[in-house]
C-alpha cells in the first residue's frame, strides 16, 4: 500500500503527468458533451490553427527559461507576413524567395530584440513591448493597412494541404495536414536542444542564476541574443504557414497571439521567472489551450464566454505554478 | 501530490460548470435545419438590428439559428468559428466576411462538406460561396436618391453632389447611375457639379466644403451627400447656415449619425439599406438554398414578407434602400 502511494506520488511529481491527465479529462468531457468533437477529421482540421502559435511556443520556452520574455512575436509574424506579401506582389519575387524574405525579416527582427536586450542590457519585457508596437507599425505602414491576397495555390498548400490519408479511413477520408507535421518536427528539435544538449542546460542555468552562469564561462549575452534571433526566425516561419492558411497577408493578423503563446508555455510548466523549462509541457500546454477552445466552441458556448473561461483557466494555472512550482524540482531550486 | 490532483480537477471542472450555458444542436430532430449566421462582429447597432431580422426569419421558417460572431472585426476569429460550424455539420452558413480573401479557404472547406454558403453585407471570393445577398446595387441606391430629390426639391431641381474621394469605387458607380437615371426620368434637373465635391473621409472638411458650396451656388435647390461621412458633415453646414428650408439635403448615412439633424429638421429624409431586412433575407436565402428552391439561373425567389426578390446571376438583391425620416428613425439604433 505504501509502495503504491510512493509510486503514485513519483508519477505525479512530473507536471507533464498532470497535464496529460488534464488533457485526457478535457477530451473525455468534450467527447461526451460536444457532438462532433471526438472526430479525427475535425480534430486534425482544427490542428492547423495551432501551427502558427505552436511554432512560436518552442523558442518562447527557451526565452522564458532564461527569465526573459518576447512580447513581439505576433508583431514579427505580421511584419514578416507583410514583407512576404509585398515581395511577392509588388517586388516581383517568386513565391519561394518571398517566403525566404519572411524568415529573414523574422531573423532580423529577432536579432534587433536580442541585441538590445543582451548588449544594451535593457530588460526583454521593455524591449519587446516597444518592438511589439514598432513591428506592428511597420507592417501597417508597409501595407498601408491593406491586405495582400492572391497567393498561388502551391503556396496555400503549405497551410491548407495534406500529406497523406490516414490508413483505414477510406469511407470518410481523414488527412494529416502538412503544417502540423512541420510543427511536430520543430517541437522535436526544440525538445532535443532543451533536454538533450548543452543549449537547454545553459539556458536553464541563465534563468536560475545569471551571475553564476557568467562565472561558469557561458557567454550569456551571446546565447540570449541567439535565442531571440532564433525566435524571430521561427516567427517568420510561422508567418509563412499562417499566411498560407488564410491565403492573405494582413498587418493586423494574429492580434494577441503573443499572449496565447506565453500562456501555453506557462501552462506547460516552464517557470515564468526562468530556470526551469519543459518542452513536452509546452506542447501539452498548446494542446490544452487548443482543445479547451475547440471543445467549448463545439459545445456551442458563445465566443465572448469562451474568452472568459480560457482566461479563468490561465489564472488558475498561473496560481498553481507560482504556488506549487518549486515542489516539482525537489525544493532545491528556488 | 494532492495539490497536483487539485490542479487536474480544477482544469476539468471549469469547462463543466461554464459549458452548461451552451446551446448544442438538439438530438433526434434531424429534419430541423441548422443555419449558422455570422456578422462581421457582434455587439454593434447595425448587426444587432440585422439579428432581429435573422431571428424573425428563423422563427418563420422553423429553422434553428446559431447567431454568433467575433467580438472585434477580425476575419481570423470568423474563420475559426466557421470551421467549428463545419465540424458541427450545420446545414448552411450565412456570413458577413471581414475580408473576402481570408475567409475564402474556410468557406471552400464548408462547401466541400456539402454545406450551403451565403454571404451577406459583404462578399467573399465569388467561387468560395453559393450566393451573395447584395444590399445595395448601384441602380437601387441611385434611383432612391434621385426620387427623393425629385419629390422634395422638384423635378427641375439644381443640385450638387458631395462624395468621399474621387476614386471611391462605389460612389463613382452610384453617380454614373444617378446621371443616367436623371437623363431618363428627370431631364429638367441640373447637376451643377459634373465633377463632384470630394472632401475625402473627413467630416470636418465635408462641413467646410458644403458651407463653401452654399455660398458659391446661389441658385441651389438640393445637395446629395453620398457617403456616411459627407452627409452628417453637410448637415452641419446646412444647420449653421440656417438654409434647411431653401436647400433639400439627402444622401446615405446611418440613423445614429443623422438623428440630431432629423430631429431639428435640417434633414427630413435620407436613405440607407435596412439591416433588419438584410438579415431576414440572408436567412431566407440560406434556407431556400438548402431546400433546393434557389438554383442557378433563377430570376426571382419568394422571401417571406419581402415578397418576390430579384436574383441576378449569383446575387440576391435586397431591393431599394430604406428611407429614414422623423417618424421611423427612432426605431433604429445603429
XYZ file of C-alpha atoms in Angstrom, chain A residues 8-9 12-13 15 18 21-22 25-26 29-30 33 35-36 41-42 45-46 49 147 149 160 242 245-248 250 253-255 292-294 296-304 307-309 312-313 316-317 320 323-324 327-328, chain B residues 1 3-12 14-25 27 42 66-71 73-77 79-81 83-90 99 101-106 109 113:
112
model
C 1.719 7.418 -7.494
C 3.495 10.281 -5.859
C 2.607 12.893 -10.083
C 5.913 14.545 -9.354
C 3.983 18.174 -14.056
C -0.787 16.223 -14.508
C -4.338 13.850 -17.083
C -5.985 17.221 -17.608
C -10.238 14.686 -18.842
C -10.878 17.512 -21.288
C -15.637 15.554 -21.161
C -15.970 17.119 -24.590
C -20.734 16.685 -24.099
C -21.162 16.072 -30.599
C -18.619 16.098 -33.389
C -11.281 14.692 -39.212
C -12.485 17.622 -37.140
C -8.690 20.184 -39.319
C -8.595 22.225 -36.135
C -4.898 26.606 -36.230
C -4.389 43.086 -47.013
C -4.091 38.207 -51.291
C -4.186 24.118 -46.180
C -0.174 31.399 -41.163
C -3.542 29.033 -44.234
C -5.545 32.242 -44.583
C -4.403 32.896 -48.172
C -3.956 36.502 -47.060
C -2.655 41.267 -43.180
C -3.148 39.484 -38.255
C -2.579 37.305 -35.179
C -3.571 40.110 -32.801
C -10.311 23.727 -24.455
C -11.167 26.360 -27.029
C -12.302 23.874 -29.683
C -16.098 24.938 -25.860
C -16.873 26.092 -29.381
C -18.175 22.669 -30.301
C -20.462 22.695 -27.254
C -21.945 25.916 -28.585
C -20.578 28.290 -25.951
C -20.673 31.886 -27.226
C -17.373 33.424 -28.355
C -17.414 36.059 -25.641
C -12.660 34.241 -23.669
C -13.762 34.321 -20.013
C -13.347 30.592 -19.479
C -10.027 31.667 -15.841
C -8.089 28.540 -16.697
C -5.758 29.013 -12.212
C -2.703 27.574 -13.876
C -0.758 26.721 -9.341
C 2.309 28.318 -5.500
C 3.463 24.783 -6.102
C 7.876 21.279 -5.317
C 8.364 19.678 -8.666
C 0.558 15.126 -4.911
C -2.158 19.684 -4.906
C -1.351 18.316 -8.319
C -4.573 16.371 -8.266
C -6.313 19.593 -7.363
C -4.862 21.260 -10.473
C -6.144 18.437 -12.548
C -9.612 18.581 -11.095
C -9.869 22.338 -11.364
C -8.883 22.229 -15.003
C -11.637 19.721 -15.569
C -14.196 24.803 -15.180
C -15.496 23.744 -18.581
C -18.149 21.547 -16.987
C -19.522 24.438 -14.968
C -19.218 27.049 -17.657
C -20.091 24.809 -20.577
C -23.623 24.321 -19.352
C -24.755 27.542 -20.971
C -24.141 26.063 -24.402
C -26.888 25.504 -26.918
C -25.817 22.260 -28.501
C -27.652 21.060 -31.564
C -30.556 15.411 -30.850
C -21.278 41.145 -32.512
C -26.961 29.940 -34.380
C -26.108 33.642 -34.426
C -22.543 34.264 -33.296
C -19.511 36.191 -34.420
C -16.221 37.707 -33.368
C -16.047 40.409 -30.721
C -13.971 42.811 -36.756
C -11.418 40.029 -37.064
C -11.555 37.653 -40.006
C -9.366 35.079 -38.255
C -11.884 34.670 -35.437
C -12.610 31.688 -39.848
C -12.188 29.639 -36.683
C -15.852 29.931 -35.768
C -14.633 25.946 -39.121
C -16.385 24.989 -35.890
C -19.703 25.192 -37.693
C -18.281 22.983 -40.430
C -17.232 20.480 -37.771
C -20.723 20.649 -36.229
C -22.158 19.951 -39.668
C -24.600 22.810 -39.874
C -12.066 40.034 -45.641
C -9.739 36.532 -49.433
C -9.012 35.367 -45.908
C -12.482 33.883 -45.399
C -12.389 32.008 -48.726
C -10.437 28.912 -47.571
C -12.852 28.067 -44.761
C -13.971 23.714 -46.820
C -18.653 19.156 -46.976
